[in-house]
Coordinates of C-alpha atoms in Angstrom, one line a residue:
M1 CA -28.7 13.0 -11.9
N2 CA -27.4 9.5 -12.7
D3 CA -27.2 7.6 -9.4
K4 CA -24.2 5.7 -10.7
K5 CA -22.1 8.8 -10.2
L6 CA -22.8 8.6 -6.4
D7 CA -22.3 4.9 -6.0
T8 CA -18.9 5.4 -4.4
F9 CA -20.3 8.0 -2.0
R10 CA -23.1 5.9 -0.6
S11 CA -21.8 2.3 -0.7
G12 CA -19.0 -0.1 -1.4
S13 CA -15.5 -0.5 0.0
V14 CA -14.3 2.5 2.1
P15 CA -10.7 2.3 0.9
A16 CA -11.9 2.1 -2.7
A17 CA -14.2 5.1 -2.2
V18 CA -11.5 7.2 -0.5
C19 CA -9.0 6.4 -3.2
K20 CA -11.4 7.0 -6.1
N21 CA -12.2 10.5 -4.8
A22 CA -8.9 11.4 -3.2
I23 CA -6.4 10.2 -5.8
P24 CA -7.7 12.4 -8.6
A25 CA -7.6 15.3 -6.2
M26 CA -4.1 14.5 -5.2
I27 CA -3.0 14.2 -8.8
S28 CA -4.6 17.6 -9.5
M29 CA -2.7 19.1 -6.6
L30 CA 0.5 17.3 -7.7
M31 CA 0.1 19.0 -11.1
V32 CA -0.3 22.3 -9.3
L33 CA 2.9 21.5 -7.5
I34 CA 4.7 20.6 -10.8
Y35 CA 3.4 23.8 -12.3
N36 CA 4.8 25.8 -9.4
L37 CA 8.1 24.0 -9.5
A38 CA 8.4 24.2 -13.2
D39 CA 8.4 28.0 -13.4
T40 CA 11.2 28.3 -10.8
F41 CA 13.1 25.3 -12.2
F42 CA 13.3 26.6 -15.8
I43 CA 14.0 30.2 -14.7
G44 CA 16.8 28.7 -12.6
Q45 CA 18.3 27.3 -15.8
T46 CA 18.9 30.8 -16.9
H47 CA 21.5 30.9 -14.1
N48 CA 20.1 34.2 -12.9
D49 CA 19.2 33.8 -9.3
L50 CA 17.7 37.3 -9.3
Q51 CA 15.0 36.1 -11.5
V52 CA 14.4 33.2 -9.1
A53 CA 14.1 35.8 -6.3
A54 CA 11.6 37.7 -8.4
V55 CA 9.4 34.6 -8.9
S56 CA 9.7 33.9 -5.2
L57 CA 8.4 37.4 -4.4
C58 CA 5.6 37.2 -7.0
T59 CA 4.3 33.7 -6.2
P60 CA 2.3 34.6 -3.0
V61 CA 0.7 37.5 -4.8
F62 CA -0.5 35.3 -7.6
L63 CA -1.6 32.7 -5.0
L64 CA -4.1 35.3 -3.8
F65 CA -6.1 34.8 -7.1
M66 CA -6.0 31.0 -6.6
S67 CA -7.1 31.4 -3.0
V68 CA -10.2 33.5 -3.8
G69 CA -11.2 30.9 -6.4
T70 CA -10.8 28.3 -3.6
V71 CA -13.2 30.3 -1.4
F72 CA -16.0 29.5 -3.9
G73 CA -14.6 26.1 -4.7
L74 CA -14.5 24.7 -1.2
G75 CA -17.5 26.6 0.0
G76 CA -19.5 25.4 -3.0
T77 CA -18.3 21.8 -2.6
S78 CA -19.4 21.7 1.0
V79 CA -22.9 23.1 0.3
I80 CA -23.4 21.1 -2.9
S81 CA -22.3 17.8 -1.5
R82 CA -24.7 18.1 1.5
A83 CA -27.5 19.3 -0.8
V84 CA -27.0 16.3 -3.1
G85 CA -27.0 14.0 0.0
E86 CA -30.3 15.5 1.0
G87 CA -31.7 15.2 -2.6
R88 CA -31.9 19.0 -3.2
T89 CA -30.5 19.1 -6.7
D90 CA -32.2 22.3 -7.7
Y91 CA -30.5 24.1 -4.8
A92 CA -27.2 22.5 -5.8
R93 CA -27.6 23.9 -9.4
K94 CA -28.1 27.4 -8.0
V95 CA -25.1 27.2 -5.8
S96 CA -22.9 26.1 -8.7
A97 CA -24.1 29.1 -10.8
F98 CA -23.5 31.5 -7.9
C99 CA -19.9 30.2 -7.7
M100 CA -19.4 30.7 -11.4
W101 CA -20.5 34.3 -11.8
S102 CA -18.9 35.3 -8.5
C103 CA -15.6 34.1 -9.9
V104 CA -16.1 36.1 -13.1
G105 CA -17.0 39.4 -11.2
I106 CA -14.4 39.2 -8.5
G107 CA -11.6 37.9 -10.8
T108 CA -12.1 40.9 -13.1
A109 CA -12.1 43.4 -10.2
M110 CA -8.9 41.8 -8.8
S111 CA -7.1 42.0 -12.1
L112 CA -8.0 45.7 -12.5
A113 CA -6.9 46.5 -8.9
F114 CA -3.5 44.8 -9.4
W115 CA -2.8 46.7 -12.6
L116 CA -3.7 50.0 -11.0
F117 CA -1.6 49.5 -7.9
L118 CA 1.2 47.4 -9.2
D119 CA 4.1 49.7 -8.0
Q120 CA 2.6 49.9 -4.5
I121 CA 2.3 46.1 -4.4
L122 CA 5.9 45.7 -5.4
I123 CA 7.0 48.0 -2.6
L124 CA 4.9 46.1 -0.1
M125 CA 6.5 42.8 -1.3
G126 CA 10.0 44.2 -0.6
A127 CA 11.2 44.1 -4.2
S128 CA 14.8 45.5 -4.4
A129 CA 16.0 47.6 -7.3
E130 CA 17.8 44.5 -8.8
V131 CA 14.6 42.4 -9.0
W132 CA 12.1 45.2 -9.6
D133 CA 11.9 45.0 -13.4
Y134 CA 11.7 41.2 -13.3
A135 CA 8.9 41.1 -10.7
K136 CA 6.9 43.9 -12.5
S137 CA 7.1 42.1 -15.8
Y138 CA 5.9 38.8 -14.3
L139 CA 3.0 40.3 -12.4
C140 CA 1.8 42.5 -15.2
I141 CA 1.3 39.4 -17.3
V142 CA -0.1 36.8 -14.8
T143 CA -2.7 39.1 -13.3
A144 CA -4.3 39.4 -16.8
C145 CA -6.0 36.0 -16.3
G146 CA -7.7 36.7 -13.0
P147 CA -11.2 35.4 -13.8
F148 CA -9.8 32.3 -15.4
V149 CA -7.6 31.5 -12.4
L150 CA -10.7 31.8 -10.1
I151 CA -12.9 29.6 -12.3
S152 CA -10.3 26.9 -12.7
N153 CA -9.6 26.7 -9.0
C154 CA -13.3 26.9 -8.1
Y155 CA -14.5 24.1 -10.4
S156 CA -11.6 21.8 -9.8
N157 CA -13.2 21.5 -6.4
V158 CA -17.0 21.9 -7.2
L159 CA -17.1 19.1 -9.7
R160 CA -16.0 16.5 -7.1
A161 CA -19.3 17.3 -5.2
E162 CA -21.2 15.5 -8.0
G163 CA -18.8 12.6 -8.1
Q164 CA -16.9 13.9 -11.1
A165 CA -13.4 13.6 -9.6
T166 CA -11.9 12.5 -12.9
V167 CA -13.3 15.5 -14.8
S168 CA -11.9 17.8 -12.1
M169 CA -8.5 16.1 -12.4
I170 CA -8.4 16.3 -16.2
G171 CA -9.0 20.1 -16.1
M172 CA -6.1 20.6 -13.7
L173 CA -3.9 18.2 -15.7
L174 CA -4.6 20.0 -18.9
G175 CA -3.8 23.5 -17.6
N176 CA -0.7 22.5 -15.6
L177 CA 0.7 20.2 -18.3
L178 CA 0.3 22.9 -20.9
N179 CA 2.1 25.3 -18.6
V180 CA 5.0 22.9 -17.9
I181 CA 5.4 22.1 -21.7
L182 CA 5.4 25.8 -22.6
D183 CA 7.8 26.9 -19.8
P184 CA 11.1 25.6 -21.4
I185 CA 9.9 26.7 -24.9
M186 CA 9.2 30.3 -23.8
I187 CA 11.8 30.7 -21.0
L188 CA 14.8 29.1 -22.7
L189 CA 14.1 28.4 -26.4
L190 CA 12.5 31.7 -27.2
G191 CA 14.6 33.5 -24.6
W192 CA 11.7 35.3 -23.0
E193 CA 12.9 34.3 -19.5
I194 CA 10.7 35.5 -16.7
S195 CA 8.1 37.0 -19.1
G196 CA 7.9 33.6 -20.8
A197 CA 7.1 31.9 -17.5
A198 CA 4.3 34.4 -16.9
I199 CA 2.8 33.9 -20.4
A200 CA 2.9 30.1 -20.0
T201 CA 1.0 30.5 -16.7
V202 CA -1.7 32.6 -18.3
I203 CA -2.2 30.1 -21.1
G204 CA -2.4 27.1 -18.7
N205 CA -5.0 28.8 -16.5
V206 CA -7.1 29.9 -19.4
A207 CA -7.0 26.3 -20.9
A208 CA -8.2 24.8 -17.6
A209 CA -11.1 27.2 -17.2
V210 CA -12.2 26.7 -20.8
Y211 CA -12.2 22.9 -20.3
Y212 CA -14.6 23.2 -17.3
L213 CA -16.8 25.6 -19.2
L214 CA -17.0 23.2 -22.1
Y215 CA -17.9 20.3 -19.7
F216 CA -20.9 22.3 -18.6
R217 CA -21.9 23.1 -22.1
K218 CA -22.2 19.4 -22.9
G219 CA -25.3 19.3 -20.6
T220 CA -24.4 16.1 -18.8
S221 CA -23.8 17.7 -15.4
M222 CA -26.4 17.9 -12.7
L223 CA -24.9 21.3 -11.8
S224 CA -25.3 24.6 -13.7
I225 CA -23.3 27.7 -14.6
H226 CA -26.2 29.4 -16.5
P227 CA -26.9 33.0 -15.6
R228 CA -30.6 32.2 -15.1
D229 CA -29.7 29.9 -12.1
F230 CA -27.6 32.6 -10.5
T231 CA -28.9 34.0 -7.2
V232 CA -27.5 35.3 -3.9
G233 CA -30.9 34.5 -2.2
E234 CA -32.1 31.3 -0.5
G235 CA -29.1 31.6 1.8
I236 CA -26.7 30.6 -1.0
C237 CA -24.3 33.4 -0.7
K238 CA -24.1 33.1 3.1
N239 CA -23.9 29.3 3.1
V240 CA -21.0 29.2 0.5
L241 CA -19.0 32.0 2.1
V242 CA -19.5 30.9 5.7
I243 CA -17.7 27.7 4.8
G244 CA -15.6 28.9 1.9
I245 CA -13.9 31.8 3.6
P246 CA -12.8 29.8 6.7
A247 CA -11.8 26.9 4.4
S248 CA -9.7 29.2 2.2
L249 CA -8.3 31.4 4.9
A250 CA -5.3 29.1 5.1
S251 CA -4.5 29.8 1.4
L252 CA -5.4 33.5 1.7
L253 CA -3.3 34.0 4.8
M254 CA -0.5 31.9 3.4
S255 CA -0.2 34.4 0.6
V256 CA -0.3 37.3 3.0
S257 CA 2.2 35.7 5.4
Q258 CA 4.5 34.8 2.5
I259 CA 4.5 38.4 1.4
I260 CA 5.4 39.5 4.9
M261 CA 8.0 36.8 5.1
N262 CA 9.6 37.9 1.8
S263 CA 9.5 41.5 2.9
C264 CA 11.3 40.6 6.2
M265 CA 13.7 38.3 4.4
A266 CA 14.6 41.1 1.8
Q267 CA 16.7 42.8 4.5
Y268 CA 19.1 39.8 4.4
G269 CA 19.5 40.1 0.6
D270 CA 18.1 38.8 -2.6
M271 CA 19.8 35.5 -2.3
A272 CA 18.1 34.9 1.1
V273 CA 14.8 35.6 -0.7
A274 CA 15.7 33.1 -3.4
G275 CA 16.6 30.6 -0.8
V276 CA 13.4 30.8 1.2
G277 CA 11.4 30.7 -2.0
V278 CA 13.0 27.4 -3.0
A279 CA 12.7 26.0 0.5
M280 CA 9.0 26.6 0.5
K281 CA 8.7 24.7 -2.7
V282 CA 10.5 21.7 -1.1
T283 CA 7.9 21.5 1.6
M284 CA 5.1 22.1 -0.9
M285 CA 6.0 18.6 -2.3
T286 CA 4.4 17.1 0.9
G287 CA 1.9 19.9 1.6
M288 CA 0.2 20.1 -1.8
V289 CA -0.4 16.3 -2.1
C290 CA -1.8 16.2 1.4
I291 CA -4.1 19.2 0.6
G292 CA -5.4 17.2 -2.3
L293 CA -6.1 14.2 -0.1
G294 CA -8.1 16.4 2.3
Q295 CA -10.0 18.0 -0.5
G296 CA -10.7 14.7 -2.1
V297 CA -12.3 13.1 0.9
Q298 CA -14.3 16.2 1.9
P299 CA -17.2 15.6 -0.6
L300 CA -17.4 11.9 0.5
L301 CA -17.7 12.9 4.1
G302 CA -20.1 15.8 3.3
Y303 CA -22.4 13.3 1.5
C304 CA -22.4 11.0 4.5
V305 CA -23.4 14.0 6.7
G306 CA -26.2 15.0 4.4
A307 CA -27.4 11.4 4.1
K308 CA -27.1 10.9 7.9
D309 CA -24.9 7.9 7.4
W310 CA -22.8 8.3 10.5
K311 CA -21.3 4.8 10.4
R312 CA -19.8 5.2 6.9
F313 CA -18.7 8.7 7.9
R314 CA -16.7 7.3 10.8
Q315 CA -15.2 4.5 8.6
V316 CA -14.1 7.0 5.9
L317 CA -12.6 9.3 8.4
C318 CA -10.5 6.6 10.2
F319 CA -9.2 5.2 6.9
S320 CA -8.4 8.7 5.6
L321 CA -6.4 9.7 8.8
L322 CA -4.3 6.5 8.6
F323 CA -3.7 7.0 4.8
A324 CA -2.8 10.7 5.4
L325 CA -0.2 9.8 8.1
A326 CA 1.5 7.2 6.0
L327 CA 1.5 9.5 2.9
S328 CA 3.0 12.5 4.7
A329 CA 5.7 10.3 6.3
V330 CA 6.8 8.9 3.0
L331 CA 6.8 12.3 1.2
T332 CA 8.7 14.0 4.1
G333 CA 11.3 11.3 4.2
T334 CA 11.9 11.5 0.5
C335 CA 12.3 15.3 0.5
W336 CA 14.7 15.0 3.5
L337 CA 16.9 12.5 1.7
F338 CA 17.1 14.5 -1.5
T339 CA 17.1 18.0 -0.1
E340 CA 20.5 18.9 -1.6
Q341 CA 19.7 17.6 -5.1
I342 CA 16.4 19.4 -5.1
V343 CA 17.8 22.8 -4.0
R344 CA 20.7 22.5 -6.4
A345 CA 18.3 22.1 -9.3
Y346 CA 17.1 25.6 -8.7
L347 CA 19.9 27.7 -7.3
T348 CA 23.5 28.1 -8.6
N349 CA 24.7 30.9 -6.4
S350 CA 26.5 29.4 -3.4
D351 CA 24.9 31.8 -0.9
A352 CA 21.4 31.2 -2.3
F353 CA 22.0 27.4 -2.1
A354 CA 23.2 27.6 1.5
Y355 CA 20.1 29.5 2.5
G356 CA 17.8 27.1 0.5
F357 CA 19.3 23.9 2.0
R358 CA 19.2 25.2 5.6
F359 CA 15.7 26.6 5.3
S360 CA 14.4 23.4 3.7
R361 CA 15.6 21.2 6.5
I362 CA 14.0 23.4 9.1
L363 CA 10.6 23.5 7.3
L364 CA 10.7 19.7 6.7
S365 CA 11.0 19.1 10.5
T366 CA 7.2 19.1 10.9
S367 CA 5.8 18.3 7.4
I368 CA 4.9 14.8 8.6
L369 CA 1.9 16.4 10.3
F370 CA 0.4 17.8 7.1
G371 CA -1.7 14.8 6.1
V372 CA -3.6 14.4 9.4
Y373 CA -4.0 18.2 9.7
Y374 CA -5.6 18.6 6.3
V375 CA -7.9 15.6 6.7
L376 CA -9.1 17.0 10.0
T377 CA -9.7 20.5 8.7
N378 CA -11.6 19.3 5.6
T379 CA -13.7 17.0 7.8
L380 CA -14.8 20.0 9.8
Q381 CA -15.7 21.7 6.6
A382 CA -17.6 18.7 5.4
M383 CA -19.7 18.8 8.7
G384 CA -20.5 22.5 8.1
A385 CA -18.5 23.4 11.2
A386 CA -17.8 27.0 10.2
T387 CA -16.6 28.4 13.5
P388 CA -13.9 25.8 14.2
S389 CA -12.7 26.0 10.6
L390 CA -12.5 29.8 10.9
I391 CA -10.5 29.5 14.2
I392 CA -8.0 26.9 12.8
N393 CA -7.4 28.7 9.5
L394 CA -7.1 32.2 11.1
S395 CA -4.6 30.7 13.6
R396 CA -2.2 28.7 11.4
Q397 CA -1.3 31.3 8.8
G398 CA -2.4 34.4 10.7
L399 CA -2.9 34.8 14.4
L400 CA -0.1 32.4 15.3
Y401 CA 2.2 32.5 12.3
I402 CA 2.7 36.2 11.7
P403 CA 3.4 37.2 15.3
S404 CA 5.7 34.1 15.6
M405 CA 7.8 35.4 12.6
F406 CA 8.5 38.7 14.3
L407 CA 9.0 37.2 17.8
L408 CA 11.4 34.4 16.7
E409 CA 13.3 36.7 14.3
A410 CA 13.9 39.0 17.3
V411 CA 15.4 36.1 19.2
L412 CA 17.1 34.0 16.5
G413 CA 17.5 36.4 13.6
I414 CA 17.1 35.0 10.0
N415 CA 16.6 31.4 11.3
G416 CA 13.8 32.5 13.5
L417 CA 11.8 33.6 10.5
I418 CA 12.0 30.1 9.2
W419 CA 11.4 28.3 12.5
A420 CA 8.2 30.2 12.9
Q421 CA 6.5 27.8 10.5
P422 CA 7.4 24.5 12.3
V423 CA 6.4 25.9 15.6
V424 CA 3.0 26.9 14.3
D425 CA 2.6 23.6 12.5
V426 CA 2.7 21.8 15.9
L427 CA 0.4 24.4 17.6
S428 CA -2.1 24.2 14.7
M429 CA -2.2 20.4 14.8
L430 CA -3.0 20.5 18.5
L431 CA -5.7 23.1 17.9
A432 CA -7.3 21.1 15.1
V433 CA -7.6 18.0 17.4
V434 CA -9.0 20.1 20.3
L435 CA -11.6 21.7 18.1
F436 CA -12.5 18.5 16.2
F437 CA -13.7 16.3 19.0
P438 CA -16.5 18.6 20.3
V439 CA -18.0 18.7 16.8
Y440 CA -17.4 15.0 16.4
R441 CA -19.3 14.2 19.6
K442 CA -22.1 16.6 18.7
M443 CA -22.5 15.1 15.2
S444 CA -22.5 11.5 16.6
R445 CA -25.3 12.3 19.0
I446 CA -27.3 14.0 16.2
V447 CA -26.8 11.5 13.5
G448 CA -25.7 8.4 15.4

């Protein structure tokens, strides 16, 4: 491998190193955000809020595919970055190939399963008779690109482990920009409405995956996707999954909890479902960018762990936490100031708008915590702290959040369903801090 690729990992200005790795990741997540917003925005321009409700119902289901890709992406990134820091490039190649072919196999199996059980999934989601056909049409199309979704989400992370943050960013930009460009054409110009949104999503994900495959075909990467390098031995499968599953549980459980949320919200009507879907997109504006920051600094921290450079590790962490707090404060303040304008861009029905505005303000009450939370959780992953990562991610979107929804709904009704997330945000932040310090002290004794 060309040592120049790792110059920012091992030496130089800490702010420059963090920005060089984190900004492309943040831009990538920003494009994921724009892609998510675009579908709902252009469907909103049809002035049919039932279609907005259908997309809100379908989004967490489609996010399951992205989450599984992230299992291999984040797990692979953690293992590869530490292996590179230790000089074990052959092992890193095998890990990369394992991630590739796991995405192909599991993505294909997931697509088949969704097609076979689509009606049952729609019932589970709480789809009403009014949105059933819209939701079924959307899911039938988007689940066709399962393997490509997994590959694009996996390698947008893995490539950062070899210092190729820009290549990772370009792949995400390509797929998401293509989707955003095609949305108005297919939804409005061609009149395909919700089916057009689904087709644009498929084309965007396929394009991103193909870009990453072509990058490997050039032969300039230190990593590999060749079948001959694929193996589940040498602890590769275990090492990737033991980090990847806890790291991705937040996304996996987010999908599950949103499905439960939508199912509970459906009893209050389709406009309530549309409102909560838009409100979640408002807070995504802070959340997705902060996720990108956390994912961007993880390989940098992982390299420091592998190279046993504890002093640089500490410097990177301190700067990242300060950067994260400032970033989430600015983003949260901006969303708060423009909540009305953002929600009106998506919803025309007065009831749907009222729900969307009220729910957005509730969810924004704790989004200032996102930046620090995601840096801490990604730091634990970079250190290989599988058990604390598992506990945190199980708690935030599962063990704490799902019971909180039912408990607070029983007390506060529809508003209780929404307040569950801010309550859990605070509890999860405290949990992350409590679990971080024992690992931090242990690592400082070992490496310091």
